[in-house]
Amino acid sequence: MSPTLELSCALIARPSVTPDDQGCQQMLAQRLEKIGFVIEHLRFDDVDNLWARRGSAEPVFAFAGHTDVVPAGPLADWDSAPFEPGIRDGYLFGRGAADMKSSIAAMVTACERFVAGHADHAGSIAFLITSDEEGPSVNGTIKVVEHLEARNEKIKWCLVGEPSSRDQTGDTIKNGRRGSLCGVLTVRGRQGHVAYPQLADNPVHRVTPALHELASIEWDAGNEFFPPTTFQISNINAGTGAENVIPGSVQVLFNLRFSTESTAESLKSRVTAVMDRHGLDYDIQWRLSGKPFLTPAGELVDAARHAIYATMAINTELSTGGGTSDGRFIAPTGAQVVELGPVNATIHQTNECVNIAELDKLSAIYEQILEQLLA
């Protein structure tokens, strides 16, 4: 086994279902401390976080990632135990193999090689690792960033190891993400017997035209960096469970993934305008999961592109698609942020896996980026 594969297996073997780190960060800290990193374990509520830094000078290059994983799901659907790393047909299988324990392993081994050749490198290298990325994301990266900001410790470049690639490692990197605005809509009516609808007021019937209108709106056209804003309903719940009772209320969960052409406030205003126009008795609880961010071409993006070409002989594609990541908490501090990791085809699925041949290549890409920015 290569050092990267070996460390990936060791991390996968720890069942760190969010937010339980299961000692992964301690393992990483021990490796990093041996090559000169100063370790800080930052626990907020039930979440373990790691901030490790080598050097005290600026600029700061930070690797960011998470040790927590989503639940494995039905064990019978796995061809091998999800927390027993399996190697077959050139792939490493296990929960977290792609999202994102192999990325973290590649970061560590890249640093070990880089420091061996550049003990007096410029600036500082840091690791920001949380166990609260797959969960509610309230006591993880965002709290660490607030902690760093309070003592005026700034990250200039941040590489998040999320699985960004589509077909092979490095073919796609994320240089931004859309914003995410969540809403819980409650529409009230009057409960009654289905045989006497004149004595009731069915909120499901009332809200349906409004939902159809919201689903049909062109919120914006996007721009050269972002696709258009989208509206999606994720859940509708109403009723008592009885087939002969008109519900007294209906709850609708929805999400808006938005580009920089819209703002959270403008989207809220447009949604409530639709509700008001349909004369509904309603309220909406809003949660802004993250604002959109973008890192344009510059030092970090260029370094990533060059490193990928040097290692993989491919030209990478810049993308802002997909879900959110903890980059949304780091970018507002002024840091340049990119996401670069393995192929994402199996993330959150049973039989999650990563191509073993590409693990060391990912580590080499990370090392090349350090060479360009800090050597």
Short mmCIF file of C-alpha atoms in Angstrom, two decimals:
data_model
loop_
_atom_site.label_atom_id
_atom_site.label_comp_id
_atom_site.label_asym_id
_atom_site.label_seq_id
_atom_site.Cartn_x
_atom_site.Cartn_y
_atom_site.Cartn_z
CA MET A 1 0.00 0.00 0.00
CA SER A 2 1.10 3.55 -0.69
CA PRO A 3 1.05 5.93 2.31
CA THR A 4 -2.04 7.65 0.88
CA LEU A 5 -3.96 4.40 0.44
CA GLU A 6 -2.89 3.17 3.86
CA LEU A 7 -4.08 6.33 5.60
CA SER A 8 -7.33 6.30 3.60
CA CYS A 9 -8.03 2.79 4.83
CA ALA A 10 -7.25 3.71 8.42
CA LEU A 11 -9.71 6.61 8.27
CA ILE A 12 -12.47 4.59 6.61
CA ALA A 13 -12.14 1.93 9.32
CA ARG A 14 -13.39 4.47 11.88
CA PRO A 15 -17.22 4.71 11.73
CA SER A 16 -17.34 8.48 12.03
CA VAL A 17 -21.01 9.03 11.27
CA THR A 18 -21.74 12.73 11.71
CA PRO A 19 -20.97 14.32 14.12
CA ASP A 20 -18.92 11.56 15.81
CA ASP A 21 -15.28 11.91 14.72
CA GLN A 22 -14.31 8.51 16.21
CA GLY A 23 -10.70 9.61 16.72
CA CYS A 24 -9.96 10.45 13.08
CA GLN A 25 -8.72 13.93 13.94
CA GLN A 26 -6.42 12.55 16.65
CA MET A 27 -4.89 10.26 14.04
CA LEU A 28 -4.36 13.18 11.66
CA ALA A 29 -2.95 15.38 14.42
CA GLN A 30 -0.34 12.78 15.31
CA ARG A 31 0.86 12.64 11.70
CA LEU A 32 0.93 16.42 11.31
CA GLU A 33 2.62 17.07 14.65
CA LYS A 34 5.55 14.90 13.53
CA ILE A 35 6.27 17.31 10.66
CA GLY A 36 6.06 20.50 12.65
CA PHE A 37 2.38 21.43 12.81
CA VAL A 38 1.05 23.11 15.96
CA ILE A 39 -2.19 21.36 16.90
CA GLU A 40 -5.39 22.88 18.29
CA HIS A 41 -8.40 20.70 19.05
CA LEU A 42 -11.46 22.97 19.01
CA ARG A 43 -14.62 21.36 20.33
CA PHE A 44 -17.88 23.26 20.02
CA ASP A 45 -20.86 21.56 21.66
CA ASP A 46 -20.81 17.97 20.33
CA VAL A 47 -18.49 18.63 17.39
CA ASP A 48 -14.74 17.99 17.20
CA ASN A 49 -12.70 20.32 15.01
CA LEU A 50 -9.00 20.43 14.23
CA TRP A 51 -6.90 23.49 13.41
CA ALA A 52 -3.29 22.62 12.68
CA ARG A 53 -0.74 25.13 11.41
CA ARG A 54 2.88 24.87 10.35
CA GLY A 55 4.60 28.24 10.42
CA SER A 56 3.59 31.62 11.73
CA ALA A 57 4.15 33.77 8.67
CA GLU A 58 1.69 34.83 6.01
CA PRO A 59 0.30 33.94 3.54
CA VAL A 60 -1.65 30.97 4.94
CA PHE A 61 -2.54 28.07 2.66
CA ALA A 62 -5.22 25.90 4.30
CA PHE A 63 -6.46 22.44 3.44
CA ALA A 64 -10.08 22.08 4.57
CA GLY A 65 -12.23 18.99 4.93
CA HIS A 66 -14.41 16.82 7.12
CA THR A 67 -13.97 13.50 8.86
CA ASP A 68 -17.69 12.86 9.36
CA VAL A 69 -19.65 10.75 6.92
CA VAL A 70 -23.32 10.09 6.21
CA PRO A 71 -24.92 6.91 7.60
CA ALA A 72 -24.19 3.72 5.69
CA GLY A 73 -27.83 2.83 5.06
CA PRO A 74 -29.00 -0.79 4.75
CA LEU A 75 -25.95 -3.01 5.30
CA ALA A 76 -27.44 -5.69 3.06
CA ASP A 77 -27.08 -3.32 0.11
CA TRP A 78 -23.29 -3.18 0.51
CA ASP A 79 -21.05 -5.76 -1.14
CA SER A 80 -18.61 -5.34 1.77
CA ALA A 81 -18.95 -3.83 5.23
CA PRO A 82 -19.03 -0.02 4.88
CA PHE A 83 -16.51 0.58 7.66
CA GLU A 84 -14.15 -2.20 6.68
CA PRO A 85 -12.11 -0.81 3.78
CA GLY A 86 -12.34 -3.17 0.84
CA ILE A 87 -9.99 -3.31 -2.14
CA ARG A 88 -11.18 -4.96 -5.33
CA ASP A 89 -11.01 -4.33 -9.07
CA GLY A 90 -8.69 -1.37 -8.55
CA TYR A 91 -11.06 0.51 -6.23
CA LEU A 92 -11.13 1.28 -2.52
CA PHE A 93 -14.61 0.73 -1.08
CA GLY A 94 -16.07 2.07 2.14
CA ARG A 95 -18.17 4.87 3.54
CA GLY A 96 -16.17 8.07 3.13
CA ALA A 97 -13.85 6.66 0.46
CA ALA A 98 -14.77 9.48 -1.91
CA ASP A 99 -16.43 11.91 0.48
CA MET A 100 -13.89 12.69 1.73
CA LYS A 101 -11.43 10.60 3.70
CA SER A 102 -9.21 9.82 0.72
CA SER A 103 -8.84 13.56 0.06
CA ILE A 104 -7.74 14.15 3.64
CA ALA A 105 -5.23 11.30 3.38
CA ALA A 106 -3.87 12.81 0.15
CA MET A 107 -3.53 16.20 1.85
CA VAL A 108 -1.51 14.73 4.70
CA THR A 109 0.86 12.72 2.51
CA ALA A 110 1.33 15.69 0.16
CA CYS A 111 2.37 17.81 3.14
CA GLU A 112 4.73 15.14 4.41
CA ARG A 113 6.59 15.08 1.11
CA PHE A 114 6.50 18.84 0.64
CA VAL A 115 7.85 19.57 4.13
CA ALA A 116 10.59 16.96 3.67
CA GLY A 117 11.86 18.96 0.70
CA HIS A 118 10.98 22.45 1.93
CA ALA A 119 11.45 22.61 5.69
CA ASP A 120 11.74 26.40 5.45
CA HIS A 121 8.85 26.98 3.06
CA ALA A 122 7.29 30.40 2.69
CA GLY A 123 4.18 31.36 4.63
CA SER A 124 2.20 28.74 6.57
CA ILE A 125 0.34 25.53 5.83
CA ALA A 126 -2.83 24.80 7.81
CA PHE A 127 -5.51 22.15 8.16
CA LEU A 128 -9.12 23.01 9.04
CA ILE A 129 -10.91 19.72 9.66
CA THR A 130 -14.42 19.35 11.09
CA SER A 131 -16.82 16.53 11.96
CA ASP A 132 -19.94 18.61 11.25
CA GLU A 133 -20.08 18.97 7.47
CA GLU A 134 -22.60 16.22 6.76
CA GLY A 135 -24.79 17.33 9.65
CA PRO A 136 -26.36 20.69 10.51
CA SER A 137 -23.02 22.51 10.00
CA VAL A 138 -23.48 24.83 12.97
CA ASN A 139 -20.62 23.81 15.28
CA GLY A 140 -18.01 22.98 12.69
CA THR A 141 -16.16 25.05 10.11
CA ILE A 142 -18.23 28.15 10.70
CA LYS A 143 -17.28 28.18 14.40
CA VAL A 144 -13.60 27.57 13.61
CA VAL A 145 -13.64 30.45 11.12
CA GLU A 146 -15.24 32.73 13.73
CA HIS A 147 -12.54 31.63 16.21
CA LEU A 148 -9.78 32.45 13.72
CA GLU A 149 -11.33 35.77 12.74
CA ALA A 150 -11.58 36.79 16.41
CA ARG A 151 -7.79 36.55 16.70
CA ASN A 152 -7.22 38.04 13.23
CA GLU A 153 -5.80 34.83 11.78
CA LYS A 154 -6.43 34.99 8.04
CA ILE A 155 -6.47 32.29 5.37
CA LYS A 156 -5.37 33.52 1.95
CA TRP A 157 -5.77 30.31 -0.05
CA CYS A 158 -8.06 27.42 0.88
CA LEU A 159 -8.32 24.07 -0.87
CA VAL A 160 -11.40 22.07 0.14
CA GLY A 161 -11.06 18.35 -0.59
CA GLU A 162 -14.67 17.77 -1.62
CA PRO A 163 -15.09 15.21 -4.43
CA SER A 164 -15.31 17.66 -7.31
CA SER A 165 -14.32 15.45 -10.25
CA ARG A 166 -16.72 13.96 -12.77
CA ASP A 167 -14.93 11.18 -14.72
CA GLN A 168 -11.33 11.30 -13.51
CA THR A 169 -9.52 13.11 -10.73
CA GLY A 170 -8.91 16.73 -11.61
CA ASP A 171 -11.22 17.04 -14.61
CA THR A 172 -13.41 19.47 -12.67
CA ILE A 173 -12.74 21.86 -9.82
CA LYS A 174 -15.26 24.01 -8.05
CA ASN A 175 -14.27 27.67 -7.90
CA GLY A 176 -17.58 28.76 -6.42
CA ARG A 177 -20.94 27.56 -5.20
CA ARG A 178 -24.51 28.72 -5.47
CA GLY A 179 -26.31 30.11 -2.45
CA SER A 180 -28.87 27.96 -0.65
CA LEU A 181 -32.07 29.38 0.83
CA CYS A 182 -34.41 26.96 2.62
CA GLY A 183 -38.04 27.61 3.50
CA VAL A 184 -40.67 25.86 5.63
CA LEU A 185 -44.06 27.06 4.43
CA THR A 186 -47.15 26.42 6.55
CA VAL A 187 -50.56 27.14 5.02
CA ARG A 188 -53.58 27.02 7.31
CA GLY A 189 -57.11 25.98 6.39
CA ARG A 190 -59.98 24.37 8.32
CA GLN A 191 -60.15 20.67 9.14
CA GLY A 192 -63.34 18.82 8.30
CA HIS A 193 -65.01 15.73 6.88
CA VAL A 194 -64.31 15.00 3.22
CA ALA A 195 -68.04 14.45 2.67
CA TYR A 196 -68.78 18.02 3.79
CA PRO A 197 -66.13 20.15 2.04
CA GLN A 198 -68.39 23.22 2.31
CA LEU A 199 -67.77 23.12 6.07
CA ALA A 200 -64.00 22.93 5.72
CA ASP A 201 -61.20 24.77 3.92
CA ASN A 202 -58.63 22.48 2.28
CA PRO A 203 -55.18 24.11 2.50
CA VAL A 204 -53.69 21.56 0.06
CA HIS A 205 -56.10 22.69 -2.63
CA ARG A 206 -55.42 26.33 -1.83
CA VAL A 207 -51.62 26.12 -1.92
CA THR A 208 -51.33 24.00 -5.07
CA PRO A 209 -51.76 26.87 -7.60
CA ALA A 210 -49.21 28.95 -5.70
CA LEU A 211 -46.69 26.10 -5.70
CA HIS A 212 -47.22 25.60 -9.42
CA GLU A 213 -46.50 29.29 -9.98
CA LEU A 214 -43.34 29.16 -7.86
CA ALA A 215 -42.12 26.10 -9.75
CA SER A 216 -42.68 27.91 -13.06
CA ILE A 217 -40.91 31.18 -12.26
CA GLU A 218 -37.69 32.09 -14.06
CA TRP A 219 -35.90 33.58 -11.08
CA ASP A 220 -32.89 34.77 -13.05
CA ALA A 221 -30.86 33.77 -16.09
CA GLY A 222 -27.62 33.07 -14.22
CA ASN A 223 -24.38 34.41 -15.65
CA GLU A 224 -21.07 33.23 -17.10
CA PHE A 225 -20.13 31.64 -13.76
CA PHE A 226 -23.47 30.39 -12.38
CA PRO A 227 -26.48 28.54 -13.79
CA PRO A 228 -29.92 30.10 -13.29
CA THR A 229 -31.49 30.07 -9.83
CA THR A 230 -33.77 27.08 -9.24
CA PHE A 231 -36.74 26.40 -6.95
CA GLN A 232 -37.43 22.85 -5.73
CA ILE A 233 -40.04 21.41 -3.38
CA SER A 234 -38.51 18.70 -1.20
CA ASN A 235 -41.45 17.65 0.98
CA ILE A 236 -45.19 18.18 1.40
CA ASN A 237 -46.95 17.00 4.54
CA ALA A 238 -50.58 17.28 5.56
CA GLY A 239 -53.42 15.35 7.14
CA THR A 240 -54.10 13.15 10.12
CA GLY A 241 -53.44 9.88 8.32
CA ALA A 242 -57.16 9.26 7.88
CA GLU A 243 -58.53 9.20 4.34
CA ASN A 244 -61.80 10.89 5.30
CA VAL A 245 -60.40 14.01 6.98
CA ILE A 246 -59.64 17.27 5.21
CA PRO A 247 -56.39 18.56 6.77
CA GLY A 248 -56.31 21.72 8.81
CA SER A 249 -52.88 22.74 7.56
CA VAL A 250 -50.18 21.74 5.09
CA GLN A 251 -46.43 22.09 5.44
CA VAL A 252 -44.16 22.50 2.41
CA LEU A 253 -40.36 22.32 2.51
CA PHE A 254 -38.59 24.00 -0.39
CA ASN A 255 -35.16 25.21 -1.43
CA LEU A 256 -33.80 27.89 -3.72
CA ARG A 257 -30.28 27.39 -5.09
CA PHE A 258 -29.36 30.84 -6.27
CA SER A 259 -26.75 32.57 -8.36
CA THR A 260 -25.11 35.92 -7.75
CA GLU A 261 -27.84 37.45 -9.92
CA SER A 262 -30.27 37.10 -7.00
CA THR A 263 -30.07 37.75 -3.28
CA ALA A 264 -31.70 35.97 -0.38
CA GLU A 265 -33.81 39.03 0.34
CA SER A 266 -35.02 39.41 -3.25
CA LEU A 267 -35.99 35.74 -3.35
CA LYS A 268 -37.88 35.95 -0.07
CA SER A 269 -39.77 38.97 -1.35
CA ARG A 270 -40.78 37.22 -4.58
CA VAL A 271 -41.97 34.09 -2.76
CA THR A 272 -44.09 36.02 -0.26
CA ALA A 273 -45.57 38.10 -3.11
CA VAL A 274 -46.86 34.89 -4.70
CA MET A 275 -48.34 33.71 -1.40
CA ASP A 276 -50.04 37.05 -0.83
CA ARG A 277 -51.43 37.17 -4.37
CA HIS A 278 -53.10 33.79 -3.82
CA GLY A 279 -54.68 35.02 -0.59
CA LEU A 280 -53.24 32.32 1.63
CA ASP A 281 -53.18 32.21 5.42
CA TYR A 282 -49.52 31.27 5.79
CA ASP A 283 -46.16 31.77 7.41
CA ILE A 284 -42.65 30.89 6.25
CA GLN A 285 -39.62 30.02 8.35
CA TRP A 286 -36.45 30.86 6.41
CA ARG A 287 -32.92 29.49 6.74
CA LEU A 288 -30.05 30.83 4.69
CA SER A 289 -27.64 27.89 4.42
CA GLY A 290 -25.03 29.87 2.50
CA LYS A 291 -24.53 32.79 0.16
CA PRO A 292 -23.08 32.26 -3.31
CA PHE A 293 -19.33 32.73 -3.63
CA LEU A 294 -16.85 32.79 -6.49
CA THR A 295 -13.06 32.60 -6.75
CA PRO A 296 -12.14 33.92 -10.20
CA ALA A 297 -8.99 33.04 -12.09
CA GLY A 298 -5.98 34.05 -9.99
CA GLU A 299 -3.20 32.57 -7.88
CA LEU A 300 -5.08 29.60 -6.42
CA VAL A 301 -7.14 28.68 -9.47
CA ASP A 302 -4.07 28.97 -11.70
CA ALA A 303 -1.96 26.85 -9.34
CA ALA A 304 -4.64 24.14 -9.30
CA ARG A 305 -4.95 24.16 -13.08
CA HIS A 306 -1.20 23.89 -13.57
CA ALA A 307 -0.86 21.13 -10.97
CA ILE A 308 -3.65 19.09 -12.55
CA TYR A 309 -2.15 19.42 -16.02
CA ALA A 310 1.33 18.53 -14.78
CA THR A 311 0.02 15.40 -13.01
CA MET A 312 -2.91 14.23 -15.11
CA ALA A 313 -2.17 15.85 -18.53
CA ILE A 314 -5.74 17.20 -18.71
CA ASN A 315 -7.22 20.68 -18.78
CA THR A 316 -9.57 21.10 -15.86
CA GLU A 317 -13.03 22.59 -16.07
CA LEU A 318 -14.15 25.28 -13.64
CA SER A 319 -17.62 24.73 -12.18
CA THR A 320 -19.97 26.25 -9.62
CA GLY A 321 -22.56 23.46 -9.85
CA GLY A 322 -23.56 20.90 -7.27
CA GLY A 323 -24.55 21.35 -3.66
CA THR A 324 -23.03 23.47 -0.92
CA SER A 325 -19.77 22.91 0.91
CA ASP A 326 -17.98 24.40 3.89
CA GLY A 327 -16.23 26.71 1.44
CA ARG A 328 -19.28 28.94 1.93
CA PHE A 329 -18.05 29.73 5.45
CA ILE A 330 -14.46 30.40 4.45
CA ALA A 331 -14.90 32.51 1.32
CA PRO A 332 -16.63 35.46 3.09
CA THR A 333 -13.41 36.10 5.05
CA GLY A 334 -11.73 37.12 1.78
CA ALA A 335 -9.99 33.80 1.15
CA GLN A 336 -9.59 32.35 -2.33
CA VAL A 337 -11.38 28.98 -2.22
CA VAL A 338 -11.37 26.03 -4.61
CA GLU A 339 -12.69 22.50 -4.19
CA LEU A 340 -10.59 19.73 -5.66
CA GLY A 341 -11.01 16.05 -4.91
CA PRO A 342 -11.77 12.63 -6.40
CA VAL A 343 -14.62 11.48 -8.63
CA ASN A 344 -18.02 12.06 -7.01
CA ALA A 345 -20.03 9.35 -8.82
CA THR A 346 -20.62 7.20 -5.72
CA ILE A 347 -20.79 9.72 -2.89
CA HIS A 348 -23.55 9.04 -0.32
CA GLN A 349 -24.34 5.78 -2.14
CA THR A 350 -23.93 2.18 -1.07
CA ASN A 351 -20.60 0.73 -2.26
CA GLU A 352 -19.01 4.19 -2.21
CA CYS A 353 -15.58 3.91 -3.78
CA VAL A 354 -12.55 5.70 -5.18
CA ASN A 355 -10.07 4.72 -7.89
CA ILE A 356 -6.89 3.56 -6.12
CA ALA A 357 -4.63 4.54 -9.03
CA GLU A 358 -5.81 8.13 -8.69
CA LEU A 359 -5.22 8.46 -4.93
CA ASP A 360 -1.49 9.08 -5.27
CA LYS A 361 -2.14 11.34 -8.24
CA LEU A 362 -4.46 13.45 -6.10
CA SER A 363 -1.74 13.67 -3.46
CA ALA A 364 0.73 14.69 -6.18
CA ILE A 365 -1.64 17.43 -7.36
CA TYR A 366 -1.90 18.78 -3.83
CA GLU A 367 1.89 18.73 -3.48
CA GLN A 368 2.31 20.58 -6.78
CA ILE A 369 -0.05 23.31 -5.61
CA LEU A 370 2.05 23.76 -2.46
CA GLU A 371 5.18 23.90 -4.64
CA GLN A 372 3.75 26.69 -6.73
CA LEU A 373 2.43 28.81 -3.86
CA LEU A 374 4.85 28.23 -0.97
CA ALA A 375 8.14 26.82 -2.29
#
